[in-house]
Amino acid sequence: MKNIFKFLVLMLVITSCDDVFEPAIENIRDLDAMDKEPAYAQGILANAYILLPYSSNPGSDVATDNAVSNDINNYYLAMATGSWSSQSNPLSQWEGRQNAIQYINLFLERTDEVLYSQNEAINTMFNDRLKGEAYALRALHMYYLLLAHGGWSDDGRLLGTTIRTEPETAVSNFNVPRNTFQECVNQMFADIDMAIDLLPLDYGDIGDSEIPEKYKSLGVTNAGDYNRANGNHIRGRISGRIIEAVKAQIALLAASPAYQAGTDIGYEDAAGYAALVLNRINGVAGLDMNGNTWYSNDDIDNLDAGVAPSEIIWRSTMESSNELEKENFPPSLFGNGRINPTQNLVDAFPMRNGYPISDVSYDPENPYFNRDPRLEKYIVLNESEQGSGDEVIVTGTYSNNSNGLNKDNGYSTRTGYYLRKLLRSDCNPDPEFNTEQKHYTARIRYTEIFLAYAEAANEAWGPTGTGGASSYSAYDVVKAIRQRAGIDSDDLYLESIKSDQDMMRELIRNERRIELCFENHRFWDLRRWKVADLNETARGMQIDKVDGKLIFTPIDVETRNYKPYMYHGPIPYGEIQKWSALEQNAGW
């Protein structure tokens, strides 16, 4: 009886506030609110930024010959060893990119009706810039869809994704076929051309004399009005310069061996788009001499909001943390040692004289001596130092702590190596100190575009040839990058191959592997090159000490299990089940 009474009192309280038997109006705002609320409109577009595909986690290298993980639950480990399927795909971009494109299309449908300012000229400047961002972001998100899901059909057609340029509604036809890869490239290039026409090359405050002519013609004479729309406070958003770099990435993908038979984009096109980006910084002369250690350079702590250092075309926001260090420092430095570089990657670093380790100057009994300086900058070798206290890290079996090869703690190295690249030595994950430092994700680096140019130029014109608007060759780019790295200035190996296109191709690919390692490029590169390295067994180095002498023994660590059709990723299984018109890539 008491419980029934309590129930009746509760019902009285509830019904005195609202009728529980009539549903209240949901607090969901209609898109019409965008028209008079520019903040709401910009919030719709902001979702496309929130959903950007970039990551500071170097995990996808675990799916390649660059690294393994000591985490037995790692998704990329499972993928590389035989568990990759259309139902289990850690590299899927389907949902995130499609969601971002939907937000972009919602924004583009309404932005011309939004009142950003009572002043017509200022309203135009805001609308131009935001529309330009939307077109640029749509191309970028589609590019990542093609990376992950573009592929050949069973009947030999190269397919992309489904092009959607209008927002989807409850009455939209979702059961539509994929467009061809070429149609997707055409759509991305059209969006990019629109974006370039609308966006400034860079954001930043200007003076009255620098107002673009198209806005002067609207009566804009005060730079302060222009700066409201495109000034310093906008830095960090996608700009004309950034989307030009994305266009170069798209062209290189389309021209690559795994895709070139299904597109009309050639290596000359790819080289030309990359050169457009590089010529803006004076070509090879603009290569940042500290660019290969962008993640630990002194200028990180002093960067203004949205400002990128000279190596970086686009970066994420800056955050103070030590999460990367907690995950990847050796266990004696309070890390989990998760990403273990392979012997395969170590062997890719040449000797200091530029020759590969197949050269007679390599000593297998002293394998780290006189090597490319990038080796020790990027990888923790046996008895090298790491951490703010410069602790000597012993990875050999003779280690007297938990850092040694395959120590039974779940956090030690499986390969004899730990990660150094991306990590800041002045972070201290020790719970007693928990020191954090500033980090950011390098979304696009100039070095990546230099290497894209070198790859395309070598294929288009040979190692020393030039074409189009560029006066520099693949050879010039590779020489500059290797000299920056600390390779001997005469670089006799480079000189010996500069007339051999095939050997230059292999060198450029190797330089790309080294320079961009642990930045989530290797997996996509191996696939677009369509090379056998995807199935290369991951190797390590066992180091023993006998009578005071170190004994180096290469070991196999992890067998890879990729099938030939996996050079192109799957459309998610659930999507194929839902839509009869949606075609799966061959083999999946």
Coordinates of N, CA and C in Angstrom, one line a residue, residues 96-231:
G96 N 33.1 7.8 -41.5 CA 33.5 9.1 -41.1 C 33.5 10.1 -42.3
R97 N 34.0 9.6 -43.4 CA 34.0 10.5 -44.6 C 32.6 10.8 -45.1
Q98 N 31.8 9.8 -45.2 CA 30.4 10.0 -45.6 C 29.6 11.0 -44.7
N99 N 29.8 10.8 -43.4 CA 29.2 11.8 -42.5 C 29.7 13.2 -42.7
A100 N 31.0 13.4 -42.9 CA 31.5 14.7 -43.1 C 31.0 15.3 -44.4
I101 N 30.9 14.5 -45.5 CA 30.3 15.0 -46.7 C 28.9 15.4 -46.6
Q102 N 28.1 14.7 -45.8 CA 26.7 15.1 -45.5 C 26.6 16.4 -44.9
Y103 N 27.4 16.7 -43.9 CA 27.4 18.0 -43.2 C 27.8 19.1 -44.2
I104 N 28.8 18.8 -45.0 CA 29.3 19.8 -46.0 C 28.2 20.1 -47.0
N105 N 27.5 19.1 -47.5 CA 26.4 19.3 -48.4 C 25.2 20.1 -47.8
L106 N 24.9 19.8 -46.5 CA 23.9 20.6 -45.8 C 24.3 22.1 -45.8
F107 N 25.6 22.3 -45.5 CA 26.1 23.7 -45.4 C 26.0 24.4 -46.8
L108 N 26.5 23.7 -47.8 CA 26.5 24.3 -49.1 C 25.1 24.6 -49.7
E109 N 24.2 23.8 -49.3 CA 22.8 24.0 -49.8 C 22.2 25.3 -49.2
R110 N 22.7 25.8 -48.0 CA 22.0 26.9 -47.4 C 22.9 28.2 -47.2
T111 N 24.2 28.0 -47.5 CA 25.1 29.1 -47.1 C 24.8 30.4 -47.8
D112 N 24.3 30.4 -49.1 CA 24.1 31.6 -49.8 C 22.9 32.4 -49.2
E113 N 22.1 31.7 -48.4 CA 20.9 32.4 -47.7 C 21.3 32.9 -46.3
V114 N 22.5 32.6 -45.8 CA 22.8 32.9 -44.5 C 23.3 34.4 -44.4
L115 N 22.8 35.1 -43.4 CA 23.2 36.5 -43.2 C 24.4 36.5 -42.3
Y116 N 25.6 36.6 -42.9 CA 26.8 36.7 -42.1 C 27.1 38.1 -41.6
S117 N 26.6 39.1 -42.3 CA 26.8 40.5 -42.0 C 25.8 41.3 -42.7
Q118 N 25.4 42.4 -42.0 CA 24.5 43.3 -42.6 C 25.1 44.1 -43.8
N119 N 26.4 44.2 -43.8 CA 27.2 44.8 -44.9 C 27.3 43.8 -46.0
E120 N 26.9 44.2 -47.2 CA 26.8 43.2 -48.3 C 28.2 42.7 -48.7
A121 N 29.2 43.6 -48.7 CA 30.6 43.2 -49.1 C 31.2 42.3 -48.1
I122 N 31.0 42.6 -46.8 CA 31.5 41.7 -45.7 C 30.8 40.4 -45.8
N123 N 29.5 40.4 -46.0 CA 28.8 39.2 -46.1 C 29.3 38.3 -47.2
T124 N 29.6 38.9 -48.4 CA 30.2 38.2 -49.5 C 31.5 37.5 -49.1
M125 N 32.4 38.3 -48.4 CA 33.7 37.8 -48.1 C 33.6 36.6 -47.1
F126 N 32.7 36.7 -46.1 CA 32.5 35.5 -45.3 C 31.9 34.3 -46.0
N127 N 31.0 34.6 -46.9 CA 30.4 33.5 -47.6 C 31.4 32.8 -48.6
D128 N 32.2 33.6 -49.2 CA 33.2 33.1 -50.1 C 34.1 32.2 -49.4
R129 N 34.6 32.7 -48.3 CA 35.6 31.9 -47.6 C 35.0 30.6 -47.0
L130 N 33.8 30.6 -46.5 CA 33.2 29.4 -45.9 C 32.8 28.4 -47.0
K131 N 32.3 28.9 -48.1 CA 32.0 28.0 -49.2 C 33.3 27.4 -49.8
G132 N 34.4 28.2 -49.8 CA 35.7 27.7 -50.3 C 36.2 26.6 -49.4
E133 N 36.0 26.8 -48.1 CA 36.4 25.7 -47.1 C 35.6 24.4 -47.3
A134 N 34.3 24.6 -47.6 CA 33.4 23.5 -47.8 C 33.8 22.7 -49.0
Y135 N 34.0 23.3 -50.1 CA 34.4 22.6 -51.3 C 35.7 21.9 -51.1
A136 N 36.7 22.6 -50.5 CA 38.0 22.0 -50.2 C 37.9 20.8 -49.3
L137 N 37.1 20.9 -48.3 CA 36.9 19.8 -47.3 C 36.2 18.6 -48.0
R138 N 35.3 18.9 -48.9 CA 34.6 17.8 -49.6 C 35.5 17.0 -50.4
A139 N 36.4 17.7 -51.1 CA 37.4 17.0 -51.9 C 38.4 16.2 -51.0
L140 N 38.8 16.8 -49.9 CA 39.7 16.1 -49.0 C 39.1 14.8 -48.5
H141 N 37.8 14.9 -48.0 CA 37.2 13.7 -47.5 C 37.0 12.6 -48.5
M142 N 36.6 13.0 -49.8 CA 36.5 12.1 -50.8 C 37.8 11.4 -51.2
Y143 N 38.9 12.2 -51.1 CA 40.2 11.6 -51.3 C 40.5 10.4 -50.4
Y144 N 40.2 10.6 -49.1 CA 40.4 9.5 -48.1 C 39.5 8.4 -48.4
L145 N 38.3 8.6 -48.9 CA 37.4 7.5 -49.3 C 38.0 6.7 -50.4
L146 N 38.6 7.4 -51.4 CA 39.3 6.7 -52.5 C 40.5 5.9 -52.0
L147 N 41.3 6.5 -51.1 CA 42.4 5.8 -50.6 C 42.0 4.4 -50.0
A148 N 41.0 4.5 -49.2 CA 40.6 3.3 -48.4 C 39.7 2.3 -49.2
H149 N 38.9 2.8 -50.1 CA 37.8 2.0 -50.7 C 37.8 2.0 -52.2
G150 N 38.6 2.8 -52.9 CA 38.6 2.7 -54.3 C 39.2 1.3 -54.8
G151 N 38.7 0.8 -55.9 CA 39.3 -0.5 -56.3 C 38.6 -1.0 -57.5
W152 N 39.1 -2.2 -58.0 CA 38.7 -2.7 -59.3 C 37.5 -3.7 -59.0
S153 N 36.5 -3.6 -60.0 CA 35.4 -4.5 -59.9 C 35.7 -5.9 -60.5
D154 N 34.9 -6.8 -60.4 CA 35.1 -8.1 -60.9 C 35.2 -8.1 -62.4
D155 N 34.6 -7.1 -63.1 CA 34.6 -7.1 -64.5 C 35.6 -6.0 -65.0
G156 N 36.5 -5.6 -64.2 CA 37.7 -4.8 -64.6 C 37.5 -3.3 -64.7
R157 N 36.5 -2.8 -64.0 CA 36.3 -1.3 -63.9 C 36.9 -0.8 -62.6
L158 N 37.6 0.4 -62.7 CA 38.2 1.0 -61.5 C 37.1 1.9 -60.9
L159 N 36.6 1.5 -59.7 CA 35.5 2.2 -59.0 C 36.0 3.1 -57.9
G160 N 35.3 4.1 -57.7 CA 35.6 5.0 -56.5 C 34.5 4.9 -55.5
T161 N 33.9 6.0 -55.1 CA 32.8 6.0 -54.1 C 31.6 6.5 -54.8
T162 N 30.5 6.6 -54.1 CA 29.3 7.2 -54.6 C 29.4 8.7 -54.5
I163 N 29.3 9.5 -55.5 CA 29.4 10.9 -55.5 C 28.1 11.5 -55.0
R164 N 28.2 12.2 -53.9 CA 27.0 12.9 -53.4 C 27.3 14.4 -53.2
T165 N 26.6 15.2 -54.0 CA 26.8 16.7 -53.9 C 25.6 17.4 -53.3
E166 N 24.6 16.6 -53.0 CA 23.3 17.2 -52.4 C 23.1 16.5 -51.0
P167 N 22.6 17.2 -50.1 CA 22.3 16.5 -48.8 C 21.3 15.4 -48.9
E168 N 21.5 14.4 -48.1 CA 20.6 13.3 -48.1 C 19.5 13.5 -47.1
T169 N 18.3 13.1 -47.5 CA 17.1 13.2 -46.6 C 16.4 11.9 -46.5
A170 N 15.4 11.9 -45.7 CA 14.6 10.6 -45.5 C 14.1 10.0 -46.8
V171 N 13.9 10.8 -47.8 CA 13.3 10.3 -49.1 C 14.4 10.2 -50.1
S172 N 15.7 10.3 -49.8 CA 16.7 10.1 -50.8 C 16.8 8.7 -51.2
N173 N 17.3 8.5 -52.4 CA 17.6 7.1 -52.9 C 19.0 6.7 -52.5
F174 N 19.1 5.9 -51.5 CA 20.4 5.5 -51.0 C 21.0 4.3 -51.8
N175 N 20.1 3.6 -52.6 CA 20.6 2.4 -53.3 C 21.1 2.8 -54.7
V176 N 22.3 3.4 -54.7 CA 22.8 3.9 -56.0 C 24.2 3.2 -56.2
P177 N 24.7 3.0 -57.4 CA 26.0 2.4 -57.6 C 27.1 3.4 -57.4
R178 N 28.3 2.8 -57.2 CA 29.5 3.6 -57.1 C 29.8 4.3 -58.4
N179 N 30.4 5.5 -58.3 CA 30.9 6.2 -59.5 C 32.3 5.6 -59.8
T180 N 32.7 5.8 -61.0 CA 34.1 5.3 -61.4 C 35.1 6.2 -60.7
F181 N 36.3 5.6 -60.5 CA 37.4 6.3 -59.9 C 37.6 7.7 -60.7
Q182 N 37.6 7.6 -62.0 CA 37.8 8.8 -62.8 C 36.8 9.9 -62.5
E183 N 35.5 9.5 -62.4 CA 34.5 10.5 -62.1 C 34.7 11.1 -60.7
C184 N 35.2 10.3 -59.8 CA 35.5 10.9 -58.4 C 36.7 11.9 -58.5
V185 N 37.7 11.5 -59.3 CA 38.8 12.5 -59.5 C 38.3 13.8 -60.1
N186 N 37.5 13.6 -61.1 CA 36.9 14.8 -61.8 C 36.1 15.7 -60.8
Q187 N 35.3 15.0 -59.9 CA 34.6 15.8 -58.9 C 35.5 16.5 -57.9
M188 N 36.5 15.8 -57.4 CA 37.4 16.4 -56.5 C 38.1 17.6 -57.1
F189 N 38.6 17.4 -58.3 CA 39.3 18.5 -59.0 C 38.3 19.7 -59.2
A190 N 37.1 19.4 -59.5 CA 36.1 20.5 -59.7 C 35.9 21.3 -58.4
D191 N 35.8 20.5 -57.3 CA 35.6 21.1 -56.0 C 36.8 21.9 -55.6
I192 N 38.0 21.4 -55.9 CA 39.3 22.1 -55.6 C 39.4 23.4 -56.4
D193 N 39.0 23.3 -57.6 CA 39.1 24.6 -58.4 C 38.1 25.6 -57.9
M194 N 36.9 25.2 -57.4 CA 36.0 26.1 -56.8 C 36.6 26.7 -55.5
A195 N 37.2 25.8 -54.8 CA 37.8 26.3 -53.5 C 38.9 27.3 -53.7
I196 N 39.8 27.0 -54.7 CA 40.9 27.9 -55.0 C 40.4 29.2 -55.4
D197 N 39.3 29.3 -56.2 CA 38.8 30.5 -56.6 C 38.2 31.4 -55.5
L198 N 37.8 30.7 -54.4 CA 37.1 31.4 -53.3 C 38.0 31.7 -52.1
L199 N 39.1 30.9 -51.9 CA 39.9 31.0 -50.7 C 41.1 31.8 -51.0
P200 N 41.6 32.5 -49.9 CA 42.9 33.1 -50.0 C 44.0 32.0 -50.0
L201 N 45.1 32.3 -50.5 CA 46.2 31.3 -50.5 C 46.5 31.0 -49.0
D202 N 46.6 32.0 -48.2 CA 46.9 31.9 -46.7 C 46.0 32.9 -46.0
Y203 N 45.7 32.6 -44.8 CA 45.0 33.5 -43.9 C 45.9 34.4 -43.2
G204 N 45.5 35.6 -42.9 CA 46.4 36.6 -42.2 C 45.9 38.0 -42.3
D205 N 46.2 38.8 -41.4 CA 45.9 40.2 -41.4 C 46.7 40.9 -42.5
I206 N 46.0 41.8 -43.3 CA 46.7 42.5 -44.4 C 46.5 44.0 -44.2
G207 N 47.1 44.8 -45.0 CA 47.0 46.2 -45.0 C 46.0 46.7 -46.1
D208 N 45.6 47.9 -46.1 CA 44.6 48.4 -47.1 C 45.1 48.2 -48.5
S209 N 46.4 48.3 -48.8 CA 46.9 48.1 -50.2 C 46.8 46.7 -50.7
E210 N 46.6 45.7 -49.8 CA 46.6 44.3 -50.1 C 45.3 43.7 -50.3
I211 N 44.2 44.5 -50.2 CA 42.9 44.0 -50.4 C 42.7 43.4 -51.8
P212 N 42.3 42.2 -52.0 CA 42.1 41.6 -53.3 C 41.2 42.4 -54.2
E213 N 41.5 42.5 -55.5 CA 40.7 43.3 -56.4 C 39.2 42.9 -56.4
K214 N 38.9 41.6 -56.3 CA 37.5 41.2 -56.4 C 36.7 41.8 -55.2
Y215 N 37.3 42.1 -54.1 CA 36.6 42.8 -53.0 C 36.7 44.3 -53.1
K216 N 37.8 44.8 -53.6 CA 37.8 46.2 -53.9 C 36.6 46.7 -54.8
S217 N 36.4 45.8 -55.8 CA 35.3 46.1 -56.7 C 33.9 46.1 -56.0
L218 N 33.8 45.5 -54.8 CA 32.6 45.5 -54.1 C 32.5 46.7 -53.1
G219 N 33.6 47.5 -53.1 CA 33.7 48.7 -52.2 C 34.4 48.5 -50.9
V220 N 35.2 47.4 -50.8 CA 35.9 47.2 -49.6 C 37.2 48.0 -49.7
T221 N 37.4 49.0 -48.8 CA 38.6 49.8 -48.8 C 39.3 49.7 -47.5
N222 N 38.7 49.2 -46.5 CA 39.3 49.1 -45.1 C 39.7 47.6 -44.9
A223 N 41.0 47.4 -44.7 CA 41.6 46.1 -44.5 C 41.0 45.4 -43.3
G224 N 40.5 46.2 -42.3 CA 39.9 45.6 -41.2 C 38.7 44.8 -41.5
D225 N 37.9 45.2 -42.5 CA 36.8 44.5 -42.9 C 37.2 43.1 -43.5
Y226 N 38.2 43.2 -44.4 CA 38.8 41.9 -45.0 C 39.3 41.0 -43.9
N227 N 40.0 41.6 -42.9 CA 40.6 40.7 -41.8 C 39.5 40.1 -41.0
R228 N 38.4 40.7 -40.9 CA 37.3 40.0 -40.1 C 37.0 38.7 -40.7
A229 N 37.0 38.6 -42.0 CA 36.7 37.3 -42.7 C 37.9 36.4 -42.9
N230 N 39.1 36.9 -43.1 CA 40.2 36.1 -43.5 C 41.5 36.4 -42.7
G231 N 41.4 37.0 -41.6 CA 42.6 37.4 -40.9 C 43.3 36.4 -40.0

